[in-house]
C-alpha positions as YAML, in Angstrom:
chain: A
units: angstrom
residues:
- id: 1
  name: MET
  ca: [0.00, 0.00, 0.00]
- id: 2
  name: ASN
  ca: [1.37, 3.39, -0.99]
- id: 3
  name: GLY
  ca: [1.06, 6.09, 1.69]
- id: 4
  name: GLN
  ca: [-2.06, 7.75, 3.05]
- id: 5
  name: LEU
  ca: [-5.38, 6.06, 2.33]
- id: 6
  name: ARG
  ca: [-7.58, 8.26, 0.19]
- id: 7
  name: ALA
  ca: [-10.82, 8.54, -1.72]
- id: 8
  name: ALA
  ca: [-12.61, 11.33, -3.58]
- id: 9
  name: VAL
  ca: [-15.69, 12.42, -5.44]
- id: 10
  name: LEU
  ca: [-15.11, 13.25, -9.11]
- id: 11
  name: GLY
  ca: [-17.26, 15.36, -11.41]
- id: 12
  name: SER
  ca: [-17.90, 18.80, -12.83]
- id: 13
  name: PRO
  ca: [-19.00, 21.11, -11.35]
- id: 14
  name: ILE
  ca: [-17.94, 19.67, -8.01]
- id: 15
  name: SER
  ca: [-17.44, 22.56, -5.58]
- id: 16
  name: HIS
  ca: [-20.99, 22.22, -4.18]
- id: 17
  name: SER
  ca: [-20.64, 18.52, -3.34]
- id: 18
  name: LEU
  ca: [-21.40, 17.43, 0.21]
- id: 19
  name: SER
  ca: [-19.82, 14.02, -0.33]
- id: 20
  name: PRO
  ca: [-16.54, 15.04, 1.38]
- id: 21
  name: VAL
  ca: [-18.51, 16.11, 4.46]
- id: 22
  name: LEU
  ca: [-20.40, 12.81, 4.66]
- id: 23
  name: HIS
  ca: [-17.46, 10.50, 3.95]
- id: 24
  name: ARG
  ca: [-15.12, 12.31, 6.35]
- id: 25
  name: CYS
  ca: [-17.79, 12.08, 9.04]
- id: 26
  name: ALA
  ca: [-18.12, 8.35, 8.36]
- id: 27
  name: TYR
  ca: [-14.36, 7.81, 8.48]
- id: 28
  name: GLU
  ca: [-14.25, 9.52, 11.87]
- id: 29
  name: ILE
  ca: [-17.06, 7.31, 13.20]
- id: 30
  name: LEU
  ca: [-15.36, 4.18, 11.84]
- id: 31
  name: GLY
  ca: [-11.88, 5.15, 13.01]
- id: 32
  name: ILE
  ca: [-10.44, 5.11, 9.48]
- id: 33
  name: ALA
  ca: [-7.43, 7.34, 8.78]
- id: 34
  name: ALA
  ca: [-8.18, 8.40, 5.20]
- id: 35
  name: THR
  ca: [-8.67, 11.58, 3.21]
- id: 36
  name: TYR
  ca: [-11.66, 12.32, 0.98]
- id: 37
  name: ASP
  ca: [-11.62, 15.25, -1.43]
- id: 38
  name: ALA
  ca: [-13.72, 16.77, -4.21]
- id: 39
  name: ILE
  ca: [-11.83, 16.81, -7.51]
- id: 40
  name: GLU
  ca: [-12.92, 18.59, -10.70]
- id: 41
  name: ILE
  ca: [-12.76, 16.03, -13.52]
- id: 42
  name: GLN
  ca: [-14.22, 16.24, -17.04]
- id: 43
  name: GLU
  ca: [-15.23, 13.21, -19.09]
- id: 44
  name: ASN
  ca: [-12.07, 13.30, -21.21]
- id: 45
  name: GLN
  ca: [-9.89, 13.30, -18.07]
- id: 46
  name: LEU
  ca: [-11.36, 10.26, -16.33]
- id: 47
  name: VAL
  ca: [-9.31, 7.53, -18.04]
- id: 48
  name: GLU
  ca: [-6.02, 9.18, -17.13]
- id: 49
  name: PHE
  ca: [-7.12, 9.88, -13.56]
- id: 50
  name: VAL
  ca: [-8.21, 6.30, -12.87]
- id: 51
  name: SER
  ca: [-5.05, 4.91, -14.48]
- id: 52
  name: LYS
  ca: [-3.00, 6.76, -11.85]
- id: 53
  name: MET
  ca: [-5.00, 5.51, -8.85]
- id: 54
  name: ASP
  ca: [-2.56, 3.33, -6.91]
- id: 55
  name: SER
  ca: [-3.06, 1.01, -3.93]
- id: 56
  name: SER
  ca: [-3.55, 3.95, -1.56]
- id: 57
  name: TRP
  ca: [-6.94, 4.61, -3.15]
- id: 58
  name: LEU
  ca: [-10.04, 3.14, -1.51]
- id: 59
  name: GLY
  ca: [-12.16, 4.20, -4.47]
- id: 60
  name: VAL
  ca: [-14.01, 7.16, -5.91]
- id: 61
  name: SER
  ca: [-17.55, 8.47, -6.07]
- id: 62
  name: LEU
  ca: [-18.79, 9.70, -9.44]
- id: 63
  name: THR
  ca: [-21.24, 12.48, -10.11]
- id: 64
  name: MET
  ca: [-22.25, 14.18, -13.33]
- id: 65
  name: PRO
  ca: [-21.04, 14.04, -16.05]
- id: 66
  name: LEU
  ca: [-19.11, 10.86, -15.24]
- id: 67
  name: LYS
  ca: [-21.80, 8.32, -14.33]
- id: 68
  name: GLU
  ca: [-21.96, 6.95, -17.86]
- id: 69
  name: GLU
  ca: [-18.33, 7.58, -18.82]
- id: 70
  name: VAL
  ca: [-17.05, 5.47, -15.92]
- id: 71
  name: LEU
  ca: [-18.62, 2.36, -17.47]
- id: 72
  name: LYS
  ca: [-15.98, 2.60, -20.22]
- id: 73
  name: VAL
  ca: [-13.15, 3.09, -17.73]
- id: 74
  name: ALA
  ca: [-13.81, 0.47, -15.04]
- id: 75
  name: ASP
  ca: [-12.11, -2.93, -15.21]
- id: 76
  name: GLU
  ca: [-15.43, -4.54, -14.27]
- id: 77
  name: VAL
  ca: [-19.04, -3.31, -14.40]
- id: 78
  name: ASP
  ca: [-21.53, -5.10, -12.17]
- id: 79
  name: PRO
  ca: [-24.89, -6.28, -13.58]
- id: 80
  name: LEU
  ca: [-26.90, -3.47, -11.97]
- id: 81
  name: ALA
  ca: [-24.72, -0.69, -13.38]
- id: 82
  name: SER
  ca: [-24.74, -2.42, -16.75]
- id: 83
  name: ARG
  ca: [-28.55, -2.65, -16.76]
- id: 84
  name: ILE
  ca: [-29.15, 1.00, -15.87]
- id: 85
  name: GLN
  ca: [-26.09, 2.26, -17.77]
- id: 86
  name: SER
  ca: [-25.00, 4.36, -14.82]
- id: 87
  name: ALA
  ca: [-22.47, 4.01, -12.00]
- id: 88
  name: ASN
  ca: [-21.62, 6.35, -9.15]
- id: 89
  name: THR
  ca: [-19.01, 4.19, -7.43]
- id: 90
  name: LEU
  ca: [-15.61, 2.68, -8.19]
- id: 91
  name: TYR
  ca: [-14.24, 0.31, -5.58]
- id: 92
  name: ARG
  ca: [-11.39, -2.15, -5.48]
- id: 93
  name: VAL
  ca: [-11.87, -5.88, -6.01]
- id: 94
  name: GLY
  ca: [-8.45, -7.47, -5.87]
- id: 95
  name: GLU
  ca: [-6.32, -5.55, -8.34]
- id: 96
  name: LYS
  ca: [-9.29, -4.32, -10.38]
- id: 97
  name: TRP
  ca: [-11.69, -1.39, -10.20]
- id: 98
  name: ARG
  ca: [-15.36, -2.37, -10.24]
- id: 99
  name: ALA
  ca: [-18.16, 0.05, -11.11]
- id: 100
  name: THR
  ca: [-21.55, -0.11, -9.45]
- id: 101
  name: SER
  ca: [-24.47, 2.14, -8.60]
- id: 102
  name: THR
  ca: [-25.38, 2.79, -4.98]
- id: 103
  name: ASP
  ca: [-27.92, 5.38, -6.15]
- id: 104
  name: VAL
  ca: [-30.52, 2.64, -6.67]
- id: 105
  name: ASN
  ca: [-30.30, 1.50, -3.05]
- id: 106
  name: GLY
  ca: [-30.05, 5.15, -2.04]
- id: 107
  name: PHE
  ca: [-33.48, 5.84, -3.50]
- id: 108
  name: SER
  ca: [-34.91, 2.67, -1.96]
- id: 109
  name: TYR
  ca: [-33.59, 3.25, 1.56]
- id: 110
  name: ALA
  ca: [-34.47, 6.95, 1.58]
- id: 111
  name: LEU
  ca: [-38.07, 6.13, 0.66]
- id: 112
  name: ALA
  ca: [-38.28, 3.17, 3.06]
- id: 113
  name: ALA
  ca: [-37.26, 5.45, 5.94]
- id: 114
  name: LYS
  ca: [-40.38, 7.56, 5.29]
- id: 115
  name: SER
  ca: [-42.91, 5.10, 3.84]
- id: 116
  name: SER
  ca: [-43.44, 1.35, 3.53]
- id: 117
  name: GLU
  ca: [-46.39, 1.57, 1.16]
- id: 118
  name: ASN
  ca: [-46.63, 0.36, -2.41]
- id: 119
  name: PHE
  ca: [-47.85, 2.70, -5.13]
- id: 120
  name: THR
  ca: [-50.22, 2.43, -8.04]
- id: 121
  name: SER
  ca: [-48.52, 5.22, -9.96]
- id: 122
  name: VAL
  ca: [-44.94, 6.55, -9.83]
- id: 123
  name: VAL
  ca: [-44.02, 9.58, -11.96]
- id: 124
  name: ILE
  ca: [-40.38, 10.42, -12.66]
- id: 125
  name: LEU
  ca: [-39.45, 13.89, -13.92]
- id: 126
  name: GLY
  ca: [-36.48, 13.51, -16.27]
- id: 127
  name: ALA
  ca: [-34.92, 10.57, -18.08]
- id: 128
  name: GLY
  ca: [-31.17, 10.79, -17.47]
- id: 129
  name: ALA
  ca: [-28.85, 8.65, -15.35]
- id: 130
  name: THR
  ca: [-30.49, 9.60, -12.05]
- id: 131
  name: ALA
  ca: [-33.93, 8.87, -13.49]
- id: 132
  name: ARG
  ca: [-32.80, 5.41, -14.55]
- id: 133
  name: CYS
  ca: [-31.64, 4.74, -10.99]
- id: 134
  name: ALA
  ca: [-35.01, 5.88, -9.64]
- id: 135
  name: ALA
  ca: [-36.88, 3.69, -12.12]
- id: 136
  name: ALA
  ca: [-34.85, 0.63, -11.11]
- id: 137
  name: ALA
  ca: [-35.31, 1.43, -7.42]
- id: 138
  name: PHE
  ca: [-39.08, 1.82, -7.61]
- id: 139
  name: ASP
  ca: [-39.73, -0.98, -10.10]
- id: 140
  name: GLY
  ca: [-41.98, -3.28, -8.12]
- id: 141
  name: LYS
  ca: [-43.03, -0.47, -5.76]
- id: 142
  name: GLY
  ca: [-45.38, 0.94, -8.39]
- id: 143
  name: ARG
  ca: [-47.58, -0.92, -10.84]
- id: 144
  name: ARG
  ca: [-47.10, 1.90, -13.33]
- id: 145
  name: ILE
  ca: [-44.01, 4.08, -13.79]
- id: 146
  name: THR
  ca: [-44.45, 7.14, -16.01]
- id: 147
  name: VAL
  ca: [-41.40, 9.09, -17.16]
- id: 148
  name: LEU
  ca: [-41.83, 12.71, -18.20]
- id: 149
  name: LEU
  ca: [-39.10, 13.43, -20.72]
- id: 150
  name: ARG
  ca: [-37.96, 16.12, -23.12]
- id: 151
  name: SER
  ca: [-35.93, 13.89, -25.47]
- id: 152
  name: ASP
  ca: [-37.35, 10.71, -27.01]
- id: 153
  name: TYR
  ca: [-33.89, 9.19, -27.52]
- id: 154
  name: ARG
  ca: [-33.77, 8.50, -23.76]
- id: 155
  name: LYS
  ca: [-36.60, 5.97, -24.00]
- id: 156
  name: ALA
  ca: [-34.39, 3.07, -25.09]
- id: 157
  name: GLN
  ca: [-32.09, 3.48, -22.07]
- id: 158
  name: MET
  ca: [-35.04, 3.54, -19.68]
- id: 159
  name: GLN
  ca: [-36.62, 0.30, -20.90]
- id: 160
  name: PRO
  ca: [-34.23, -2.17, -19.16]
- id: 161
  name: CYS
  ca: [-34.68, -0.38, -15.82]
- id: 162
  name: VAL
  ca: [-38.29, -1.53, -15.40]
- id: 163
  name: SER
  ca: [-39.14, -5.23, -15.55]
- id: 164
  name: GLU
  ca: [-41.88, -5.75, -12.94]
- id: 165
  name: GLY
  ca: [-44.12, -2.74, -13.51]
- id: 166
  name: GLU
  ca: [-45.60, -1.07, -16.56]
- id: 167
  name: LEU
  ca: [-43.35, 1.62, -18.07]
- id: 168
  name: GLN
  ca: [-44.97, 4.59, -19.78]
- id: 169
  name: PHE
  ca: [-43.62, 7.81, -21.27]
- id: 170
  name: ALA
  ca: [-45.15, 11.27, -21.47]
- id: 171
  name: GLN
  ca: [-43.90, 14.50, -22.95]
- id: 172
  name: TRP
  ca: [-42.45, 17.08, -20.57]
- id: 173
  name: ASN
  ca: [-45.40, 19.45, -21.03]
- id: 174
  name: ASP
  ca: [-47.99, 16.76, -20.26]
- id: 175
  name: ARG
  ca: [-48.89, 17.21, -16.60]
- id: 176
  name: THR
  ca: [-51.89, 14.87, -16.51]
- id: 177
  name: ALA
  ca: [-49.78, 11.99, -15.18]
- id: 178
  name: LEU
  ca: [-49.08, 14.01, -12.04]
- id: 179
  name: LEU
  ca: [-52.73, 14.18, -11.06]
- id: 180
  name: ASP
  ca: [-53.05, 10.57, -9.88]
- id: 181
  name: ALA
  ca: [-49.42, 9.90, -8.95]
- id: 182
  name: ASP
  ca: [-48.74, 8.38, -5.53]
- id: 183
  name: LEU
  ca: [-45.01, 9.14, -5.76]
- id: 184
  name: ILE
  ca: [-43.41, 11.93, -7.81]
- id: 185
  name: VAL
  ca: [-39.63, 11.89, -8.23]
- id: 186
  name: ASN
  ca: [-37.68, 14.86, -9.59]
- id: 187
  name: THR
  ca: [-34.36, 13.91, -11.20]
- id: 188
  name: THR
  ca: [-33.88, 16.98, -13.40]
- id: 189
  name: PRO
  ca: [-30.89, 19.35, -13.03]
- id: 190
  name: ALA
  ca: [-31.19, 22.44, -10.84]
- id: 191
  name: GLY
  ca: [-33.72, 24.90, -12.21]
- id: 192
  name: VAL
  ca: [-35.19, 22.63, -14.88]
- id: 193
  name: GLY
  ca: [-38.07, 21.54, -12.67]
- id: 194
  name: ASP
  ca: [-38.90, 25.06, -11.49]
- id: 195
  name: GLU
  ca: [-41.54, 25.49, -14.18]
- id: 196
  name: VAL
  ca: [-43.32, 22.44, -12.79]
- id: 197
  name: ALA
  ca: [-43.46, 23.93, -9.29]
- id: 198
  name: LEU
  ca: [-46.35, 26.23, -10.15]
- id: 199
  name: LEU
  ca: [-48.25, 23.44, -11.89]
- id: 200
  name: LEU
  ca: [-47.75, 20.63, -9.43]
- id: 201
  name: ASP
  ca: [-51.33, 19.49, -8.91]
- id: 202
  name: HIS
  ca: [-51.31, 16.22, -7.03]
- id: 203
  name: LYS
  ca: [-53.19, 13.84, -4.76]
- id: 204
  name: PRO
  ca: [-53.26, 15.06, -1.14]
- id: 205
  name: ASP
  ca: [-51.45, 11.97, 0.14]
- id: 206
  name: ALA
  ca: [-48.82, 11.80, -2.61]
- id: 207
  name: ILE
  ca: [-45.11, 11.77, -1.76]
- id: 208
  name: PHE
  ca: [-42.61, 14.02, -3.52]
- id: 209
  name: PHE
  ca: [-38.98, 12.84, -3.75]
- id: 210
  name: GLU
  ca: [-36.49, 15.56, -4.70]
- id: 211
  name: ALA
  ca: [-33.18, 14.05, -5.83]
- id: 212
  name: LEU
  ca: [-31.33, 17.37, -5.58]
- id: 213
  name: TYR
  ca: [-29.94, 18.97, -2.44]
- id: 214
  name: ASN
  ca: [-28.37, 22.01, -4.12]
- id: 215
  name: PRO
  ca: [-29.84, 24.61, -4.00]
- id: 216
  name: TRP
  ca: [-31.32, 23.95, -0.56]
- id: 217
  name: PRO
  ca: [-34.23, 23.66, -0.60]
- id: 218
  name: THR
  ca: [-35.17, 23.50, -4.27]
- id: 219
  name: ARG
  ca: [-38.15, 25.49, -5.49]
- id: 220
  name: LEU
  ca: [-40.03, 22.27, -6.17]
- id: 221
  name: LEU
  ca: [-39.52, 21.00, -2.64]
- id: 222
  name: GLN
  ca: [-40.48, 24.38, -1.17]
- id: 223
  name: SER
  ca: [-43.70, 24.40, -3.21]
- id: 224
  name: TRP
  ca: [-44.51, 20.87, -2.15]
- id: 225
  name: ARG
  ca: [-43.92, 21.47, 1.54]
- id: 226
  name: ALA
  ca: [-46.06, 24.62, 1.37]
- id: 227
  name: THR
  ca: [-49.02, 22.29, 0.74]
- id: 228
  name: GLN
  ca: [-48.11, 20.34, 3.91]
- id: 229
  name: SER
  ca: [-47.59, 17.25, 1.78]
- id: 230
  name: ARG
  ca: [-45.03, 14.52, 2.42]
- id: 231
  name: GLY
  ca: [-41.60, 15.16, 0.92]
- id: 232
  name: ILE
  ca: [-38.16, 13.52, 0.81]
- id: 233
  name: ASP
  ca: [-35.13, 15.68, 0.11]
- id: 234
  name: GLY
  ca: [-31.98, 14.98, -1.85]
- id: 235
  name: LEU
  ca: [-29.82, 14.87, 1.25]
- id: 236
  name: ASP
  ca: [-31.52, 11.62, 2.31]
- id: 237
  name: LEU
  ca: [-30.64, 10.16, -1.10]
- id: 238
  name: LEU
  ca: [-27.04, 11.37, -0.81]
- id: 239
  name: VAL
  ca: [-26.70, 9.92, 2.68]
- id: 240
  name: HIS
  ca: [-28.02, 6.47, 1.82]
- id: 241
  name: GLN
  ca: [-26.03, 6.09, -1.39]
- id: 242
  name: ALA
  ca: [-22.95, 7.21, 0.55]
- id: 243
  name: ILE
  ca: [-23.46, 4.53, 3.21]
- id: 244
  name: ASP
  ca: [-23.30, 1.80, 0.57]
- id: 245
  name: GLN
  ca: [-20.25, 3.42, -1.04]
- id: 246
  name: ILE
  ca: [-18.49, 3.58, 2.31]
- id: 247
  name: ALA
  ca: [-19.29, -0.08, 3.02]
- id: 248
  name: LEU
  ca: [-17.80, -1.17, -0.32]
- id: 249
  name: GLN
  ca: [-14.77, 1.10, -0.37]
- id: 250
  name: THR
  ca: [-13.64, 0.54, 3.22]
- id: 251
  name: GLU
  ca: [-14.32, -3.19, 3.49]
- id: 252
  name: GLY
  ca: [-10.62, -4.09, 3.43]
- id: 253
  name: VAL
  ca: [-9.52, -1.47, 5.98]
- id: 254
  name: ARG
  ca: [-12.38, -1.31, 8.49]
- id: 255
  name: LYS
  ca: [-11.81, -2.81, 11.91]
- id: 256
  name: MET
  ca: [-15.49, -2.56, 12.83]
- id: 257
  name: ASP
  ca: [-18.89, -3.09, 11.26]
- id: 258
  name: LEU
  ca: [-20.89, -0.13, 10.07]
- id: 259
  name: PRO
  ca: [-23.32, 1.20, 12.69]
- id: 260
  name: GLU
  ca: [-27.01, 0.32, 12.42]
- id: 261
  name: ARG
  ca: [-28.23, 2.01, 9.25]
- id: 262
  name: SER
  ca: [-30.74, 4.47, 10.69]
- id: 263
  name: THR
  ca: [-28.22, 5.61, 13.33]
- id: 264
  name: PHE
  ca: [-25.45, 5.98, 10.75]
- id: 265
  name: ALA
  ca: [-27.77, 7.82, 8.35]
- id: 266
  name: ALA
  ca: [-28.86, 10.23, 11.08]
- id: 267
  name: ALA
  ca: [-25.25, 11.09, 11.93]
- id: 268
  name: LEU
  ca: [-24.33, 11.72, 8.29]
- id: 269
  name: ARG
  ca: [-27.48, 13.77, 7.71]
- id: 270
  name: ARG
  ca: [-26.66, 15.98, 10.70]
- id: 271
  name: ALA
  ca: [-23.20, 16.59, 9.26]
- id: 272
  name: GLY
  ca: [-24.69, 17.45, 5.87]
- id: 273
  name: LEU
  ca: [-27.25, 19.85, 7.31]
- id: 274
  name: LYS
  ca: [-24.58, 21.57, 9.37]
- id: 275
  name: ALA
  ca: [-22.51, 22.10, 6.22]
- id: 276
  name: LEU
  ca: [-25.58, 23.57, 4.51]
- id: 277
  name: GLY
  ca: [-26.14, 25.91, 7.44]
- id: 278
  name: VAL
  ca: [-29.50, 24.27, 8.15]
- id: 279
  name: ASN
  ca: [-31.02, 23.40, 11.52]
- id: 280
  name: PRO
  ca: [-30.31, 19.67, 12.10]
- id: 281
  name: GLN
  ca: [-33.98, 19.21, 12.97]
- id: 282
  name: ALA
  ca: [-34.96, 20.11, 9.37]
...
């Protein structure tokens, strides 16, 4: 092993990322002496960066625009990442780097912490890499998954993500699917969903899941909470996907098991909220 243990989150832009806050908090809890940084990396720089990762690296987290590019760079791609064509995690398996997605479990655990119900209708806003993770996570939780998209070419990538439920598509301007949705998931980039905020008619008991945590809170989440409806914020997603990343990347160096999940998640969420300047009770 070469020197100080380290890990990082890669992407662009990356300065807003809370991943360093969460992973450093986890390392402290687990007694792991390792660094975790945010590094600005473009798609055309990823191959070179990974090629220089020596045995001191525990792994890396990937955010946009690298979640698809990393599939070409990894030595191995697990079946889940291959199916959804997205990975947010590189971790070491022997001498090789394996790509996987912890975003799928992140969505599942974040929802399970707030609701155990099944849904008749799930609506996903957007059709990119994050949307594919959401579709895979909630396949089986909803009999019908409707994806609101702006580009038809995304349809082919979405198809393999849903095998148990019925997958439907609607154009971005078609809001009728929102009216009877039990769960609405926003996976669009910051600002894109703002136009929906003023038109978000929904069932009184519907749940809104906002995948973003920057800006905090998003306009969509603010609008939803103003109706006193149930909402899940992007920090919960970030926390739960991070827990799975940490488990994978530190397996060979940990001297203790991870804490019970809800306890661990609560500690990481508090650290994230503090970094956002938000009351930990939020």
